[in-house]
């Protein structure tokens, strides 16, 4: 299957510097809609959906490939190879920051930098490490996904349909997305929330920027601190924005931080 | 807040787009068993940890993109720690988020029942699928083993019914074959063939020459008979040939052909002849009686000077089949 179709790859912008935005668990490329317009002028903007999310090809999903973040990292590697891109600027939200790290370890040639928004190396509490969640919290979340997955699926319906004049079409699309296997969402949740990348951090060689917010209910203070302390070649910025989705709640600040880092630091140093 | 909304039979919550609590009605406050306002707290502070995760990854992003969320299931957590399952409908209006909460304690009970039944069913289906796979595997293994056994049996059977020197079938096989033909009730004919002066070959040329002569004889018998006929090494230098479809009349031609071929053949050690006695089975005749009559014919062939065929067609005793 063509990778561009498989991952619903969309390319925008007039620039030549490639910047790829990777969505986190439970959503799709639509979450970047407030951010990307500011990059159109000077960048080649690449959006995609992981297999199993958004409008990717569900038939490409296999529970073997996607039972760890390796399969998701493989998606990114294959997309960049397919587009013949290296040295891309990678922006990953939440678990995608860690998926980007995996790519940086496996194929450092592909990434110029890895910018992580609200990423955590490990969500569970483990001895002295306070990831923020107990095992039972995650179990409860998985049970909630079971109950709500139809609603969740609707959320993946295309954004362009939200004010449509053709309610029937929207309904059909919602049904189509509701058909997505709840097991896929569930497995992505397990991969995300049981992830432990703490031992991998030291293998990083790609310059990384950690964008963290105040009061992120998903990334504990300690998880953020642990990440900035143990990830080589990284710098850490605490933003004014609050919550786990600053790219939605404070897109201007996120855009500003990315551009500042890339254009003022990365480019001037090289 | 209007009196009616404040005491409506549903919780009402007004949030900023980033999830800060702006207003809460009395009903919701009562559920949460609190006098406090909760205002300026985050929406997440009302939720269990798992619901926080869920709301953060689903609720606010969905509102940002689709501006409305319907029938979202989450669990509220009161300050005293008890849990209230609720359904939320929410939408964005005038840059705020308005939410309506409906308790669903009973529904929650039913849904939990349903979900646990669903999981049970899925588990059972999975177990059955697994069991079926295992069974398939067992059957495949069994089939492989069965074929191996059949092959081994065939090999053993061949070994037990084959004469190792000439690779002809042995006496046991010959007797079974005759019994089989007798059971079928077919009329069949037999030839007993004895090598003339075989002892002399052994004495003069050695046992190896004798063995070689027997092998060469076996080859002649095989090539002068058809595939339905059976050639048996009956013992020592004696052979039994079984012709399931040959009549007494045909037997004469067959026997003469064999006799001539042998006599004309250049054996390793030199020349060799055979004597032949033959007959066809008669009705009700036992194998023993049949063989005895053939043996008598062979004896007469020997006595008559060897290198000849005698047929026992004495019709005095019993009629032909």
mmCIF file of C-alpha atoms in Angstrom, chain B residues 76-294:
data_model
loop_
_atom_site.group_PDB
_atom_site.id
_atom_site.type_symbol
_atom_site.label_atom_id
_atom_site.label_comp_id
_atom_site.label_asym_id
_atom_site.label_seq_id
_atom_site.Cartn_x
_atom_site.Cartn_y
_atom_site.Cartn_z
ATOM 1 C CA UNK B 76 -16.901 12.871 39.158
ATOM 2 C CA UNK B 77 -14.987 12.667 42.381
ATOM 3 C CA UNK B 78 -16.353 14.525 45.390
ATOM 4 C CA UNK B 79 -14.041 16.117 47.936
ATOM 5 C CA UNK B 80 -15.028 13.350 50.315
ATOM 6 C CA UNK B 81 -13.802 10.849 47.741
ATOM 7 C CA UNK B 82 -17.032 9.236 46.544
ATOM 8 C CA UNK B 83 -17.613 8.663 42.861
ATOM 9 C CA UNK B 84 -20.519 9.910 40.749
ATOM 10 C CA UNK B 85 -20.793 8.570 37.199
ATOM 11 C CA UNK B 86 -22.266 11.200 34.888
ATOM 12 C CA UNK B 87 -23.003 11.854 31.254
ATOM 13 C CA UNK B 88 -21.906 15.231 29.950
ATOM 14 C CA UNK B 89 -23.260 17.236 27.065
ATOM 15 C CA UNK B 90 -21.146 20.270 26.300
ATOM 16 C CA UNK B 91 -20.724 22.918 23.670
ATOM 17 C CA UNK B 92 -18.702 26.029 23.053
ATOM 18 C CA UNK B 93 -20.649 29.250 23.157
ATOM 19 C CA UNK B 94 -19.419 32.841 23.362
ATOM 20 C CA UNK B 95 -15.863 31.625 23.965
ATOM 21 C CA UNK B 96 -16.876 29.583 26.984
ATOM 22 C CA UNK B 97 -17.805 25.964 27.461
ATOM 23 C CA UNK B 98 -21.231 25.102 28.829
ATOM 24 C CA UNK B 99 -21.754 21.643 30.293
ATOM 25 C CA UNK B 100 -24.819 19.781 31.483
ATOM 26 C CA UNK B 101 -24.331 16.798 33.812
ATOM 27 C CA UNK B 102 -26.815 13.978 34.294
ATOM 28 C CA UNK B 103 -26.157 11.374 36.958
ATOM 29 C CA UNK B 104 -26.295 7.813 35.771
ATOM 30 C CA UNK B 105 -25.812 5.652 38.815
ATOM 31 C CA UNK B 106 -28.467 3.129 37.718
ATOM 32 C CA UNK B 107 -27.383 3.259 34.077
ATOM 33 C CA UNK B 108 -23.831 2.811 35.239
ATOM 34 C CA UNK B 109 -24.846 -0.374 37.022
ATOM 35 C CA UNK B 110 -26.617 -1.690 33.900
ATOM 36 C CA UNK B 111 -23.790 -0.682 31.619
ATOM 37 C CA UNK B 112 -21.225 -2.303 33.859
ATOM 38 C CA UNK B 113 -23.299 -5.477 33.732
ATOM 39 C CA UNK B 114 -23.492 -5.275 29.953
ATOM 40 C CA UNK B 115 -19.797 -4.541 29.599
ATOM 41 C CA UNK B 116 -18.813 -7.373 31.862
ATOM 42 C CA UNK B 117 -21.109 -9.694 29.873
ATOM 43 C CA UNK B 118 -19.547 -8.393 26.671
ATOM 44 C CA UNK B 119 -16.066 -9.016 27.994
ATOM 45 C CA UNK B 120 -17.091 -12.451 29.161
ATOM 46 C CA UNK B 121 -18.486 -13.252 25.748
ATOM 47 C CA UNK B 122 -15.341 -11.960 24.074
ATOM 48 C CA UNK B 123 -13.196 -13.978 26.446
ATOM 49 C CA UNK B 124 -15.228 -17.134 25.818
ATOM 50 C CA UNK B 125 -15.112 -16.543 22.068
ATOM 51 C CA UNK B 126 -11.355 -16.083 22.310
ATOM 52 C CA UNK B 127 -10.998 -19.258 24.384
ATOM 53 C CA UNK B 128 -13.083 -21.182 21.884
ATOM 54 C CA UNK B 129 -11.065 -19.848 19.010
ATOM 55 C CA UNK B 130 -7.892 -20.888 20.846
ATOM 56 C CA UNK B 131 -9.313 -24.312 21.696
ATOM 57 C CA UNK B 132 -10.366 -24.768 18.081
ATOM 58 C CA UNK B 133 -6.877 -23.851 16.914
ATOM 59 C CA UNK B 134 -5.360 -26.310 19.385
ATOM 60 C CA UNK B 135 -7.734 -28.997 18.171
ATOM 61 C CA UNK B 136 -6.812 -28.255 14.567
ATOM 62 C CA UNK B 137 -3.169 -28.619 15.534
ATOM 63 C CA UNK B 138 -3.805 -31.908 17.319
ATOM 64 C CA UNK B 139 -5.643 -33.209 14.269
ATOM 65 C CA UNK B 140 -2.835 -32.130 11.968
ATOM 66 C CA UNK B 141 -0.272 -33.801 14.232
ATOM 67 C CA UNK B 142 -2.440 -36.906 14.360
ATOM 68 C CA UNK B 143 -2.710 -36.993 10.570
ATOM 69 C CA UNK B 144 1.077 -36.705 10.191
ATOM 70 C CA UNK B 145 1.610 -39.480 12.759
ATOM 71 C CA UNK B 146 -1.024 -41.643 11.087
ATOM 72 C CA UNK B 147 0.713 -41.308 7.733
ATOM 73 C CA UNK B 148 4.069 -42.114 9.313
ATOM 74 C CA UNK B 149 2.575 -45.180 10.934
ATOM 75 C CA UNK B 150 1.005 -46.327 7.672
ATOM 76 C CA UNK B 151 4.358 -45.905 5.958
ATOM 77 C CA UNK B 152 6.200 -47.815 8.669
ATOM 78 C CA UNK B 153 3.559 -50.546 8.559
ATOM 79 C CA UNK B 154 3.937 -50.793 4.818
ATOM 80 C CA UNK B 155 7.707 -51.058 5.181
ATOM 81 C CA UNK B 156 7.345 -53.757 7.851
ATOM 82 C CA UNK B 157 4.785 -55.560 5.753
ATOM 83 C CA UNK B 158 7.104 -55.470 2.721
ATOM 84 C CA UNK B 159 9.975 -56.724 4.834
ATOM 85 C CA UNK B 160 7.905 -59.568 6.272
ATOM 86 C CA UNK B 161 6.660 -60.733 2.870
ATOM 87 C CA UNK B 162 9.791 -60.291 0.770
ATOM 88 C CA UNK B 163 12.561 -62.774 0.124
ATOM 89 C CA UNK B 164 15.785 -60.848 0.758
ATOM 90 C CA UNK B 165 17.867 -62.678 -1.875
ATOM 91 C CA UNK B 166 15.625 -62.544 -4.952
ATOM 92 C CA UNK B 167 13.390 -59.684 -3.713
ATOM 93 C CA UNK B 168 10.435 -61.865 -4.767
ATOM 94 C CA UNK B 169 7.471 -62.277 -2.459
ATOM 95 C CA UNK B 170 7.919 -65.150 0.008
ATOM 96 C CA UNK B 171 5.891 -68.277 0.766
ATOM 97 C CA UNK B 172 3.808 -66.544 3.435
ATOM 98 C CA UNK B 173 2.709 -63.921 0.951
ATOM 99 C CA UNK B 174 1.992 -66.610 -1.642
ATOM 100 C CA UNK B 175 -0.257 -68.523 0.733
ATOM 101 C CA UNK B 176 -2.126 -65.369 1.684
ATOM 102 C CA UNK B 177 -2.574 -64.518 -1.994
ATOM 103 C CA UNK B 178 -4.006 -67.966 -2.750
ATOM 104 C CA UNK B 179 -6.376 -67.773 0.231
ATOM 105 C CA UNK B 180 -7.493 -64.365 -0.981
ATOM 106 C CA UNK B 181 -8.220 -65.734 -4.451
ATOM 107 C CA UNK B 182 -10.037 -68.711 -2.945
ATOM 108 C CA UNK B 183 -12.225 -66.381 -0.875
ATOM 109 C CA UNK B 184 -13.088 -64.376 -3.962
ATOM 110 C CA UNK B 185 -14.034 -67.695 -5.552
ATOM 111 C CA UNK B 186 -11.987 -67.002 -8.660
ATOM 112 C CA UNK B 187 -10.636 -69.801 -10.722
ATOM 113 C CA UNK B 188 -6.882 -69.422 -10.714
ATOM 114 C CA UNK B 189 -3.927 -71.486 -11.799
ATOM 115 C CA UNK B 190 -0.562 -72.158 -10.274
ATOM 116 C CA UNK B 191 2.809 -73.383 -11.406
ATOM 117 C CA UNK B 192 5.395 -75.015 -9.183
ATOM 118 C CA UNK B 193 8.820 -74.553 -10.711
ATOM 119 C CA UNK B 194 11.889 -76.453 -9.502
ATOM 120 C CA UNK B 195 15.455 -75.843 -10.626
ATOM 121 C CA UNK B 196 17.009 -78.978 -12.121
ATOM 122 C CA UNK B 197 20.236 -80.234 -10.564
ATOM 123 C CA UNK B 198 20.603 -77.126 -8.484
ATOM 124 C CA UNK B 199 22.820 -78.904 -5.976
ATOM 125 C CA UNK B 200 25.381 -79.408 -8.728
ATOM 126 C CA UNK B 201 25.629 -75.685 -9.409
ATOM 127 C CA UNK B 202 26.359 -75.056 -5.745
ATOM 128 C CA UNK B 203 28.824 -77.921 -5.573
ATOM 129 C CA UNK B 204 30.612 -77.068 -8.820
ATOM 130 C CA UNK B 205 30.530 -73.282 -8.927
ATOM 131 C CA UNK B 206 29.980 -72.362 -5.290
ATOM 132 C CA UNK B 207 27.047 -70.900 -3.337
ATOM 133 C CA UNK B 208 27.528 -67.453 -4.804
ATOM 134 C CA UNK B 209 26.934 -68.819 -8.311
ATOM 135 C CA UNK B 210 23.855 -70.665 -6.975
ATOM 136 C CA UNK B 211 22.480 -67.451 -5.415
ATOM 137 C CA UNK B 212 23.151 -65.572 -8.626
ATOM 138 C CA UNK B 213 21.338 -68.239 -10.676
ATOM 139 C CA UNK B 214 18.293 -67.913 -8.375
ATOM 140 C CA UNK B 215 18.288 -64.127 -8.851
ATOM 141 C CA UNK B 216 18.531 -64.510 -12.615
ATOM 142 C CA UNK B 217 15.694 -67.064 -12.571
ATOM 143 C CA UNK B 218 13.583 -64.636 -10.535
ATOM 144 C CA UNK B 219 14.138 -61.976 -13.188
ATOM 145 C CA UNK B 220 13.088 -64.358 -15.979
ATOM 146 C CA UNK B 221 9.882 -65.303 -14.121
ATOM 147 C CA UNK B 222 9.069 -61.645 -13.503
ATOM 148 C CA UNK B 223 9.560 -60.695 -17.143
ATOM 149 C CA UNK B 224 7.639 -63.659 -18.567
ATOM 150 C CA UNK B 225 4.555 -63.082 -16.394
ATOM 151 C CA UNK B 226 2.103 -60.178 -16.274
ATOM 152 C CA UNK B 227 1.725 -57.655 -13.481
ATOM 153 C CA UNK B 228 -1.377 -59.409 -12.113
ATOM 154 C CA UNK B 229 0.540 -62.634 -11.691
ATOM 155 C CA UNK B 230 2.536 -63.270 -8.524
ATOM 156 C CA UNK B 231 5.972 -64.859 -8.404
ATOM 157 C CA UNK B 232 6.920 -66.454 -5.110
ATOM 158 C CA UNK B 233 10.160 -67.920 -3.878
ATOM 159 C CA UNK B 234 8.505 -70.951 -2.326
ATOM 160 C CA UNK B 235 11.597 -72.328 -0.646
ATOM 161 C CA UNK B 236 15.173 -73.256 -1.601
ATOM 162 C CA UNK B 237 15.313 -73.560 -5.376
ATOM 163 C CA UNK B 238 11.548 -73.916 -5.752
ATOM 164 C CA UNK B 239 9.216 -71.180 -7.055
ATOM 165 C CA UNK B 240 5.452 -70.805 -7.058
ATOM 166 C CA UNK B 241 3.754 -68.748 -9.752
ATOM 167 C CA UNK B 242 0.126 -67.711 -9.232
ATOM 168 C CA UNK B 243 -2.018 -66.717 -12.238
ATOM 169 C CA UNK B 244 -5.308 -65.262 -11.008
ATOM 170 C CA UNK B 245 -6.882 -65.172 -14.487
ATOM 171 C CA UNK B 246 -5.249 -68.059 -16.336
ATOM 172 C CA UNK B 247 -7.191 -71.204 -17.295
ATOM 173 C CA UNK B 248 -5.722 -74.693 -17.559
ATOM 174 C CA UNK B 249 -5.416 -74.293 -21.326
ATOM 175 C CA UNK B 250 -3.525 -71.036 -21.013
ATOM 176 C CA UNK B 251 -1.307 -72.533 -18.353
ATOM 177 C CA UNK B 252 0.281 -74.840 -20.889
ATOM 178 C CA UNK B 253 1.464 -71.974 -23.098
ATOM 179 C CA UNK B 254 2.747 -69.961 -20.147
ATOM 180 C CA UNK B 255 4.671 -72.896 -18.705
ATOM 181 C CA UNK B 256 6.236 -73.786 -22.038
ATOM 182 C CA UNK B 257 7.276 -70.172 -22.611
ATOM 183 C CA UNK B 258 8.986 -70.055 -19.216
ATOM 184 C CA UNK B 259 10.654 -73.433 -19.694
ATOM 185 C CA UNK B 260 12.073 -72.409 -23.078
ATOM 186 C CA UNK B 261 13.272 -69.014 -21.873
ATOM 187 C CA UNK B 262 15.134 -70.587 -18.968
ATOM 188 C CA UNK B 263 16.683 -73.277 -21.145
ATOM 189 C CA UNK B 264 17.849 -70.684 -23.673
ATOM 190 C CA UNK B 265 19.251 -68.294 -21.090
ATOM 191 C CA UNK B 266 22.986 -67.915 -20.601
ATOM 192 C CA UNK B 267 23.343 -67.963 -16.823
ATOM 193 C CA UNK B 268 26.457 -66.650 -15.151
ATOM 194 C CA UNK B 269 27.685 -70.164 -14.476
ATOM 195 C CA UNK B 270 26.395 -71.676 -17.728
ATOM 196 C CA UNK B 271 23.162 -73.468 -18.646
ATOM 197 C CA UNK B 272 20.210 -74.406 -16.471
ATOM 198 C CA UNK B 273 16.778 -75.991 -16.854
ATOM 199 C CA UNK B 274 13.606 -76.098 -14.787
ATOM 200 C CA UNK B 275 10.839 -78.629 -14.274
ATOM 201 C CA UNK B 276 7.264 -77.373 -13.943
ATOM 202 C CA UNK B 277 4.083 -78.797 -12.489
ATOM 203 C CA UNK B 278 0.847 -76.888 -12.836
ATOM 204 C CA UNK B 279 -2.875 -77.030 -12.302
ATOM 205 C CA UNK B 280 -6.021 -74.959 -11.838
ATOM 206 C CA UNK B 281 -7.987 -74.855 -8.637
ATOM 207 C CA UNK B 282 -11.078 -76.972 -8.421
ATOM 208 C CA UNK B 283 -14.301 -76.215 -6.586
ATOM 209 C CA UNK B 284 -14.172 -76.682 -2.793
ATOM 210 C CA UNK B 285 -10.515 -77.586 -3.033
ATOM 211 C CA UNK B 286 -8.288 -76.569 -0.148
ATOM 212 C CA UNK B 287 -4.977 -74.829 -0.670
ATOM 213 C CA UNK B 288 -3.237 -77.877 0.646
ATOM 214 C CA UNK B 289 -4.952 -80.172 -1.889
ATOM 215 C CA UNK B 290 -4.257 -77.738 -4.708
ATOM 216 C CA UNK B 291 -0.567 -77.550 -3.874
ATOM 217 C CA UNK B 292 -0.404 -81.311 -3.524
ATOM 218 C CA UNK B 293 -1.745 -81.830 -7.034
ATOM 219 C CA UNK B 294 0.725 -79.292 -8.453
#
